[in-house]
Amino acid sequence: MVMKDNYKMGNILGIPLELHVSFLLLLLFFFIYSALTLNPGPFIYIVMLFATVTLHELSHSLVARRYGIKITKITLLPFGGIASMEEIPKDPKKEFAIAIAGPGFNFIVGALSLVAIAAFSDVSRIFPFFEFKMESLIDLLLVFFKVNLLLGAFNLFIPALPMDGGRVFRSLLAFKLGFPAATEIATGIAKLIAIFMALTGVLLPNLWLIFIAFFVYIGATQEGEVSRINFMLAGLKVKDLMSTKVVTVNKDITLEEFADILFEKKHMGYPVVEGNRLVGIITFSDLSRVPREEWSIKRVGDVMTKRLITIGQDEDAFEAFIRMARAGVGRLLVVEGERLVGIISRTDLLRTLEIMRLMRFQR
Ligand code: ZN
């Protein structure tokens, strides 16, 4: 996601859990507020929201995992969370099941709480609905019921990607139209909803609504882009797009000598070898970080990046795109076992996308 203000909290069922800064501030605020007013109610309320959001996201994750989709992390926001998946499920049935799992869990828990309320007290006590008291144990149950109902409804009934309702909507469209067309429609509608939410947020004024609108707009834009790239690169393998004429440099040459090669070949990145073994990668920016006067003493092996991000030549070109984006790098080394067979860069992918776009318009 765009917002990088997340705090790691540990793992739950093997999935890394992160807390968005807005949620952290909210927890702190309510803690201080409760401490100052000597009323634990507001803090209990926010902790309950926190637990409910976590369980909501875990429900998505467990269903996704059943389909063999790996969850890289869960980010918790006050109005819901984001379970980041290794891939977007391309089967509408799977996307539907994963999306409905979160709100579904909230509704089931909400219904159970209601049964418990009916058993121990009086159901009419849920009204007035937007009054959150915290004076007895029954109040705790009432708040739990309301939090689950609100969170489930909010996430499911707003049909805006990347919210759950948007995913359900997209998957239903995808049954008829296929994923690319369904995504175009769903992201378009999501952006309209986001603009409407933002305007409402300004008029009310309500800061949360503006925040959510922003989140939805950016999320929908990204989802649309990834889907378009995925669609255009479909069927292409890494080996179809990689360059095989790879210029490698020896680990022991000086930066001075490397600069000459850089000037002559004009590539931006070079795999570094020691004998036949691939040991790193050096780029123009690695060189530019070293002061000019040290170029004659320092060697390629001293400044190269040792962390190698590789891909196999028979893997999907889209996978290369995802791996570069996730690692924040511009190129991947294509390997066959220990042997370097080519290099694939973002430029290779973008050039292909440009050509595909041109061909699509001319057909
Ligand atoms: Zn959800």
CSV table of C-alpha atoms and ligand atoms in Angstrom, one decimal:
chain,number,residue,atom,x,y,z
A,1,MET,CA,0.0,0.0,0.0
A,2,VAL,CA,0.9,3.6,-0.3
A,3,MET,CA,0.9,4.4,3.5
A,4,LYS,CA,4.0,3.0,5.0
A,5,ASP,CA,3.3,4.1,8.6
A,6,ASN,CA,2.8,0.6,10.0
A,7,TYR,CA,4.1,-0.8,13.2
A,8,LYS,CA,4.9,-4.5,13.4
A,9,MET,CA,3.2,-6.3,16.3
A,10,GLY,CA,4.2,-9.9,15.9
A,11,ASN,CA,2.7,-13.0,14.3
A,12,ILE,CA,-0.7,-14.6,14.6
A,13,LEU,CA,-1.1,-18.1,13.1
A,14,GLY,CA,2.2,-17.5,11.3
A,15,ILE,CA,1.0,-14.2,9.6
A,16,PRO,CA,2.8,-11.0,10.4
A,17,LEU,CA,0.5,-8.4,12.0
A,18,GLU,CA,1.0,-4.7,11.5
A,19,LEU,CA,-0.8,-1.8,13.1
A,20,HIS,CA,-1.5,1.3,11.1
A,21,VAL,CA,-0.4,4.5,12.8
A,22,SER,CA,-3.9,5.9,12.8
A,23,PHE,CA,-5.1,2.9,14.9
A,24,LEU,CA,-2.1,3.2,17.2
A,25,LEU,CA,-2.9,6.9,17.8
A,26,LEU,CA,-6.6,6.0,18.4
A,27,LEU,CA,-5.6,3.4,21.0
A,28,LEU,CA,-3.3,5.8,22.8
A,29,PHE,CA,-5.9,8.6,22.7
A,30,PHE,CA,-8.6,6.4,24.2
A,31,PHE,CA,-6.2,5.0,26.8
A,32,ILE,CA,-5.3,8.6,28.0
A,33,TYR,CA,-9.0,9.7,27.8
A,34,SER,CA,-10.1,6.7,29.9
A,35,ALA,CA,-7.3,7.2,32.4
A,36,LEU,CA,-8.1,11.0,32.8
A,37,THR,CA,-11.9,10.5,33.1
A,38,LEU,CA,-11.4,7.3,35.3
A,39,ASN,CA,-13.9,5.6,33.0
A,40,PRO,CA,-12.6,2.4,31.4
A,41,GLY,CA,-15.5,2.3,28.9
A,42,PRO,CA,-14.0,4.1,25.9
A,43,PHE,CA,-10.8,2.2,26.1
A,44,ILE,CA,-12.5,-1.2,26.4
A,45,TYR,CA,-14.6,-0.1,23.4
A,46,ILE,CA,-11.6,0.6,21.3
A,47,VAL,CA,-9.8,-2.6,22.3
A,48,MET,CA,-12.9,-4.5,21.4
A,49,LEU,CA,-12.8,-2.9,18.0
A,50,PHE,CA,-9.2,-3.8,17.6
A,51,ALA,CA,-9.9,-7.5,18.5
A,52,THR,CA,-12.9,-7.6,16.1
A,53,VAL,CA,-10.9,-6.1,13.2
A,54,THR,CA,-8.1,-8.7,13.8
A,55,LEU,CA,-10.5,-11.6,13.8
A,56,HIS,CA,-12.2,-10.2,10.7
A,57,GLU,CA,-8.9,-10.1,8.8
A,58,LEU,CA,-7.9,-13.6,10.1
A,59,SER,CA,-11.2,-14.9,8.7
A,60,HIS,CA,-10.2,-13.6,5.2
A,61,SER,CA,-6.7,-15.0,5.7
A,62,LEU,CA,-7.8,-18.5,6.8
A,63,VAL,CA,-10.1,-18.9,3.8
A,64,ALA,CA,-7.4,-17.6,1.4
A,65,ARG,CA,-4.9,-20.1,2.9
A,66,ARG,CA,-7.3,-22.9,2.3
A,67,TYR,CA,-7.1,-22.1,-1.4
A,68,GLY,CA,-3.3,-22.2,-1.2
A,69,ILE,CA,-2.9,-18.4,-1.3
A,70,LYS,CA,-0.2,-17.1,1.0
A,71,ILE,CA,-0.9,-14.1,3.2
A,72,THR,CA,2.2,-11.9,3.4
A,73,LYS,CA,0.9,-9.7,6.2
A,74,ILE,CA,-2.2,-8.2,7.8
A,75,THR,CA,-2.4,-4.4,8.4
A,76,LEU,CA,-5.0,-3.2,10.9
A,77,LEU,CA,-6.9,0.1,10.3
A,78,PRO,CA,-9.7,1.3,12.6
A,79,PHE,CA,-12.4,0.7,10.0
A,80,GLY,CA,-11.1,-2.7,8.9
A,81,GLY,CA,-7.8,-4.2,7.7
A,82,ILE,CA,-5.9,-5.3,4.7
A,83,ALA,CA,-4.8,-8.8,4.3
A,84,SER,CA,-2.0,-8.6,1.7
A,85,MET,CA,-2.1,-11.7,-0.5
A,86,GLU,CA,0.7,-13.1,-2.5
A,87,GLU,CA,-1.5,-13.0,-5.5
A,88,ILE,CA,-5.0,-11.8,-6.5
A,89,PRO,CA,-7.3,-14.9,-6.8
A,90,LYS,CA,-8.2,-15.1,-10.4
A,91,ASP,CA,-11.1,-17.5,-9.8
A,92,PRO,CA,-14.3,-15.5,-9.0
A,93,LYS,CA,-15.5,-18.2,-6.7
A,94,LYS,CA,-12.4,-18.0,-4.6
A,95,GLU,CA,-12.4,-14.2,-4.5
A,96,PHE,CA,-16.1,-14.2,-3.4
A,97,ALA,CA,-15.4,-16.7,-0.6
A,98,ILE,CA,-12.4,-14.9,0.7
A,99,ALA,CA,-14.1,-11.5,0.6
A,100,ILE,CA,-17.3,-12.7,2.3
A,101,ALA,CA,-15.4,-14.5,5.1
A,102,GLY,CA,-14.6,-11.3,7.0
A,103,PRO,CA,-18.0,-9.7,7.2
A,104,GLY,CA,-19.6,-13.2,7.5
A,105,PHE,CA,-17.6,-13.8,10.6
A,106,ASN,CA,-18.7,-10.5,12.1
A,107,PHE,CA,-22.4,-11.3,11.4
A,108,ILE,CA,-22.1,-14.8,12.9
A,109,VAL,CA,-20.4,-13.4,16.1
A,110,GLY,CA,-23.0,-10.5,16.1
A,111,ALA,CA,-25.8,-13.0,16.0
A,112,LEU,CA,-24.3,-15.1,18.8
A,113,SER,CA,-23.9,-12.0,20.9
A,114,LEU,CA,-27.6,-11.1,20.3
A,115,VAL,CA,-28.6,-14.6,21.5
A,116,ALA,CA,-26.5,-14.2,24.6
A,117,ILE,CA,-28.1,-10.7,25.2
A,118,ALA,CA,-31.5,-12.2,24.9
A,119,ALA,CA,-30.6,-15.0,27.3
A,120,PHE,CA,-29.2,-12.8,30.0
A,121,SER,CA,-31.0,-9.5,29.6
A,122,ASP,CA,-33.4,-7.7,27.3
A,123,VAL,CA,-32.8,-7.4,23.5
A,124,SER,CA,-34.5,-3.9,23.5
A,125,ARG,CA,-31.4,-2.7,25.3
A,126,ILE,CA,-29.5,-2.5,22.0
A,127,PHE,CA,-31.5,0.8,21.4
A,128,PRO,CA,-30.5,3.6,21.1
A,129,PHE,CA,-28.1,2.0,18.8
A,130,PHE,CA,-25.4,4.6,18.8
A,131,GLU,CA,-25.2,4.9,22.5
A,132,PHE,CA,-22.1,3.0,23.9
A,133,LYS,CA,-22.3,2.7,27.6
A,134,MET,CA,-19.9,0.6,29.6
A,135,GLU,CA,-21.4,0.1,33.1
A,136,SER,CA,-22.1,-3.6,33.3
A,137,LEU,CA,-21.1,-6.9,31.7
A,138,ILE,CA,-24.2,-6.8,29.6
A,139,ASP,CA,-23.0,-3.4,28.2
A,140,LEU,CA,-19.8,-5.1,27.1
A,141,LEU,CA,-21.9,-7.7,25.2
A,142,LEU,CA,-24.0,-4.9,23.7
A,143,VAL,CA,-21.0,-3.0,22.5
A,144,PHE,CA,-19.5,-6.3,21.1
A,145,PHE,CA,-22.7,-6.9,19.2
A,146,LYS,CA,-22.8,-3.4,17.8
A,147,VAL,CA,-19.1,-3.3,16.8
A,148,ASN,CA,-19.4,-6.6,14.9
A,149,LEU,CA,-22.6,-5.5,13.2
A,150,LEU,CA,-21.2,-2.1,12.2
A,151,LEU,CA,-17.9,-3.5,11.0
A,152,GLY,CA,-19.5,-6.3,9.0
A,153,ALA,CA,-22.1,-4.0,7.4
A,154,PHE,CA,-19.6,-1.2,6.7
A,155,ASN,CA,-17.2,-3.5,4.9
A,156,LEU,CA,-19.7,-5.6,3.0
A,157,PHE,CA,-22.3,-3.0,1.9
A,158,ILE,CA,-20.1,-0.4,0.3
A,159,PRO,CA,-19.3,-1.9,-3.1
A,160,ALA,CA,-16.0,-0.1,-3.5
A,161,LEU,CA,-12.7,-1.9,-4.2
A,162,PRO,CA,-10.5,-2.6,-2.3
A,163,MET,CA,-13.2,-3.0,0.5
A,164,ASP,CA,-14.8,-6.4,0.9
A,165,GLY,CA,-18.1,-5.2,-0.7
A,166,GLY,CA,-16.1,-4.1,-3.8
A,167,ARG,CA,-14.4,-7.6,-4.0
A,168,VAL,CA,-17.8,-9.3,-3.7
A,169,PHE,CA,-19.1,-7.0,-6.4
A,170,ARG,CA,-16.1,-7.6,-8.7
A,171,SER,CA,-16.3,-11.4,-8.3
A,172,LEU,CA,-20.0,-11.4,-9.1
A,173,LEU,CA,-19.3,-9.3,-12.3
A,174,ALA,CA,-16.3,-11.6,-13.1
A,175,PHE,CA,-18.6,-14.7,-13.3
A,176,LYS,CA,-20.2,-13.0,-16.4
A,177,LEU,CA,-17.6,-10.7,-17.8
A,178,GLY,CA,-14.2,-12.2,-16.8
A,179,PHE,CA,-11.7,-10.5,-14.5
A,180,PRO,CA,-10.3,-7.7,-16.7
A,181,ALA,CA,-13.6,-6.2,-17.6
A,182,ALA,CA,-15.1,-6.8,-14.1
A,183,THR,CA,-12.1,-5.0,-12.6
A,184,GLU,CA,-12.5,-2.0,-15.0
A,185,ILE,CA,-16.1,-1.5,-14.0
A,186,ALA,CA,-15.5,-2.2,-10.3
A,187,THR,CA,-12.6,0.2,-10.0
A,188,GLY,CA,-14.5,2.9,-11.9
A,189,ILE,CA,-17.4,2.6,-9.5
A,190,ALA,CA,-15.1,2.5,-6.5
A,191,LYS,CA,-13.5,5.8,-7.5
A,192,LEU,CA,-17.0,7.4,-7.9
A,193,ILE,CA,-17.9,6.2,-4.4
A,194,ALA,CA,-14.6,7.5,-3.1
A,195,ILE,CA,-15.3,11.0,-4.6
A,196,PHE,CA,-18.8,11.0,-3.1
A,197,MET,CA,-17.5,9.9,0.3
A,198,ALA,CA,-14.8,12.7,0.2
A,199,LEU,CA,-17.4,15.3,-0.7
A,200,THR,CA,-19.7,14.1,2.1
A,201,GLY,CA,-16.7,14.1,4.5
A,202,VAL,CA,-15.9,17.7,3.6
A,203,LEU,CA,-19.6,18.9,3.9
A,204,LEU,CA,-20.3,17.2,7.3
A,205,PRO,CA,-17.3,17.7,8.1
A,206,ASN,CA,-16.0,14.2,9.0
A,207,LEU,CA,-12.3,13.4,8.9
A,208,TRP,CA,-12.8,9.6,9.0
A,209,LEU,CA,-14.9,9.7,5.8
A,210,ILE,CA,-12.2,11.7,4.0
A,211,PHE,CA,-9.5,9.3,5.2
A,212,ILE,CA,-11.5,6.3,4.0
A,213,ALA,CA,-12.3,8.0,0.7
A,214,PHE,CA,-8.6,8.5,0.1
A,215,PHE,CA,-7.8,4.9,1.0
A,216,VAL,CA,-10.5,3.6,-1.4
A,217,TYR,CA,-9.4,5.9,-4.2
A,218,ILE,CA,-5.7,4.9,-4.1
A,219,GLY,CA,-6.5,1.2,-3.5
A,220,ALA,CA,-8.9,1.1,-6.5
A,221,THR,CA,-6.4,2.9,-8.7
A,222,GLN,CA,-3.6,0.4,-7.8
A,223,GLU,CA,-5.9,-2.6,-8.2
A,224,GLY,CA,-6.9,-1.4,-11.7
A,225,GLU,CA,-3.3,-1.0,-12.8
A,226,VAL,CA,-2.1,-4.3,-11.5
A,227,SER,CA,-5.1,-6.0,-13.2
A,228,ARG,CA,-4.4,-4.3,-16.5
A,229,ILE,CA,-0.7,-5.3,-16.4
A,230,ASN,CA,-1.6,-8.8,-15.4
A,231,PHE,CA,-4.0,-9.1,-18.3
A,232,MET,CA,-1.5,-7.7,-20.9
A,233,LEU,CA,1.3,-9.9,-19.7
A,234,ALA,CA,-0.8,-13.0,-19.7
A,235,GLY,CA,0.9,-16.0,-21.3
A,236,LEU,CA,4.3,-14.3,-21.5
A,237,LYS,CA,7.2,-16.0,-19.7
A,238,VAL,CA,10.3,-14.4,-18.3
A,239,LYS,CA,12.4,-15.9,-21.1
A,240,ASP,CA,10.2,-14.2,-23.8
A,241,LEU,CA,11.2,-10.8,-22.4
A,242,MET,CA,14.6,-11.1,-20.8
A,243,SER,CA,17.9,-9.9,-22.4
A,244,THR,CA,20.3,-12.8,-22.8
A,245,LYS,CA,23.3,-10.6,-23.9
A,246,VAL,CA,24.2,-9.9,-20.3
A,247,VAL,CA,27.4,-7.9,-19.6
A,248,THR,CA,28.9,-9.1,-16.3
A,249,VAL,CA,31.7,-7.5,-14.4
A,250,ASN,CA,34.4,-9.2,-12.3
A,251,LYS,CA,34.2,-8.7,-8.5
A,252,ASP,CA,37.8,-7.6,-8.3
A,253,ILE,CA,37.9,-4.7,-10.9
A,254,THR,CA,38.2,-1.2,-9.6
A,255,LEU,CA,35.3,1.3,-9.8
A,256,GLU,CA,37.4,3.3,-12.2
A,257,GLU,CA,37.3,0.3,-14.6
A,258,PHE,CA,33.6,-0.3,-13.9
A,259,ALA,CA,32.9,3.3,-14.8
A,260,ASP,CA,34.6,2.7,-18.2
A,261,ILE,CA,32.4,-0.3,-18.8
A,262,LEU,CA,29.3,1.6,-17.7
A,263,PHE,CA,30.2,4.5,-20.1
A,264,GLU,CA,30.8,2.0,-23.0
A,265,LYS,CA,27.8,-0.3,-22.6
A,266,LYS,CA,25.3,2.2,-21.1
A,267,HIS,CA,23.3,-0.4,-19.2
A,268,MET,CA,22.2,0.6,-15.7
A,269,GLY,CA,22.9,-2.6,-13.8
A,270,TYR,CA,25.5,-5.4,-14.1
A,271,PRO,CA,25.6,-8.8,-12.5
A,272,VAL,CA,28.9,-9.3,-10.6
A,273,VAL,CA,30.8,-12.6,-11.0
A,274,GLU,CA,33.6,-14.4,-9.3
A,275,GLY,CA,34.9,-16.9,-11.8
A,276,ASN,CA,31.6,-18.5,-13.0
A,277,ARG,CA,29.7,-17.8,-9.9
A,278,LEU,CA,27.2,-15.0,-9.6
A,279,VAL,CA,27.9,-13.1,-6.4
A,280,GLY,CA,26.1,-9.8,-6.6
A,281,ILE,CA,24.8,-6.9,-8.7
A,282,ILE,CA,26.1,-3.4,-9.2
A,283,THR,CA,24.2,-0.4,-10.6
A,284,PHE,CA,24.9,3.1,-11.6
A,285,SER,CA,23.5,4.4,-8.3
A,286,ASP,CA,25.9,2.1,-6.3
A,287,LEU,CA,28.8,3.8,-8.1
A,288,SER,CA,27.4,7.3,-7.8
A,289,ARG,CA,27.3,7.0,-4.0
A,290,VAL,CA,31.1,6.6,-3.9
A,291,PRO,CA,33.1,9.9,-4.1
A,292,ARG,CA,35.0,10.2,-7.4
A,293,GLU,CA,38.5,10.2,-5.8
A,294,GLU,CA,37.9,6.7,-4.3
A,295,TRP,CA,37.0,5.1,-7.6
A,296,SER,CA,40.6,4.0,-8.2
A,297,ILE,CA,41.0,2.2,-4.8
A,298,LYS,CA,37.5,0.7,-4.2
A,299,ARG,CA,36.5,-2.5,-6.0
A,300,VAL,CA,33.2,-3.6,-7.4
A,301,GLY,CA,33.0,-6.3,-4.7
A,302,ASP,CA,33.1,-3.6,-2.0
A,303,VAL,CA,30.0,-1.6,-3.1
A,304,MET,CA,27.9,-4.2,-5.0
A,305,THR,CA,24.5,-5.4,-3.6
A,306,LYS,CA,24.9,-9.0,-2.4
A,307,ARG,CA,21.2,-9.6,-1.9
A,308,LEU,CA,20.3,-11.2,-5.2
A,309,ILE,CA,16.7,-11.1,-6.3
A,310,THR,CA,16.4,-13.8,-9.0
A,311,ILE,CA,13.7,-15.4,-11.1
A,312,GLY,CA,13.5,-18.6,-13.2
A,313,GLN,CA,13.2,-18.2,-17.0
A,314,ASP,CA,10.0,-20.3,-17.2
A,315,GLU,CA,8.1,-18.2,-14.6
A,316,ASP,CA,5.4,-15.8,-15.7
A,317,ALA,CA,6.4,-12.3,-16.8
A,318,PHE,CA,3.7,-10.9,-14.4
A,319,GLU,CA,5.5,-12.7,-11.5
A,320,ALA,CA,8.7,-10.8,-12.4
A,321,PHE,CA,6.7,-7.5,-12.3
A,322,ILE,CA,5.3,-8.4,-8.8
A,323,ARG,CA,8.7,-9.5,-7.5
A,324,MET,CA,10.4,-6.2,-8.6
A,325,ALA,CA,7.6,-4.1,-7.1
A,326,ARG,CA,7.8,-6.0,-3.8
A,327,ALA,CA,11.6,-5.8,-3.6
A,328,GLY,CA,11.7,-2.2,-4.9
A,329,VAL,CA,14.3,-3.0,-7.5
A,330,GLY,CA,14.4,-2.3,-11.3
A,331,ARG,CA,15.8,-5.6,-12.5
A,332,LEU,CA,15.9,-9.3,-11.8
A,333,LEU,CA,18.6,-11.8,-12.6
A,334,VAL,CA,17.3,-14.7,-14.5
A,335,VAL,CA,18.9,-17.9,-13.3
A,336,GLU,CA,18.9,-21.6,-14.2
A,337,GLY,CA,20.2,-23.3,-11.1
A,338,GLU,CA,23.4,-21.5,-10.3
A,339,ARG,CA,23.9,-20.2,-13.8
A,340,LEU,CA,23.0,-16.7,-14.9
A,341,VAL,CA,21.0,-16.9,-18.2
A,342,GLY,CA,19.7,-13.4,-18.6
A,343,ILE,CA,18.4,-10.3,-17.0
A,344,ILE,CA,14.9,-8.8,-17.0
A,345,SER,CA,14.3,-5.1,-16.2
A,346,ARG,CA,11.3,-2.9,-15.5
A,347,THR,CA,12.2,-1.2,-18.8
A,348,ASP,CA,11.8,-4.6,-20.6
A,349,LEU,CA,8.4,-5.0,-19.0
A,350,LEU,CA,7.2,-1.4,-19.7
A,351,ARG,CA,8.4,-1.6,-23.3
A,352,THR,CA,6.4,-4.8,-23.8
A,353,LEU,CA,3.3,-3.2,-22.1
A,354,GLU,CA,3.6,-0.2,-24.5
A,355,ILE,CA,3.8,-2.4,-27.5
A,356,MET,CA,0.8,-4.5,-26.3
A,357,ARG,CA,-1.2,-1.4,-25.7
A,358,LEU,CA,-0.5,-0.2,-29.2
A,359,MET,CA,-1.5,-3.6,-30.7
A,360,ARG,CA,-4.7,-3.6,-28.7
A,361,PHE,CA,-5.7,-0.2,-29.9
A,362,GLN,CA,-5.0,-1.1,-33.5
A,363,ARG,CA,-6.9,-4.4,-33.5
B,1,ZN,ZN,-12.6,-7.4,5.2
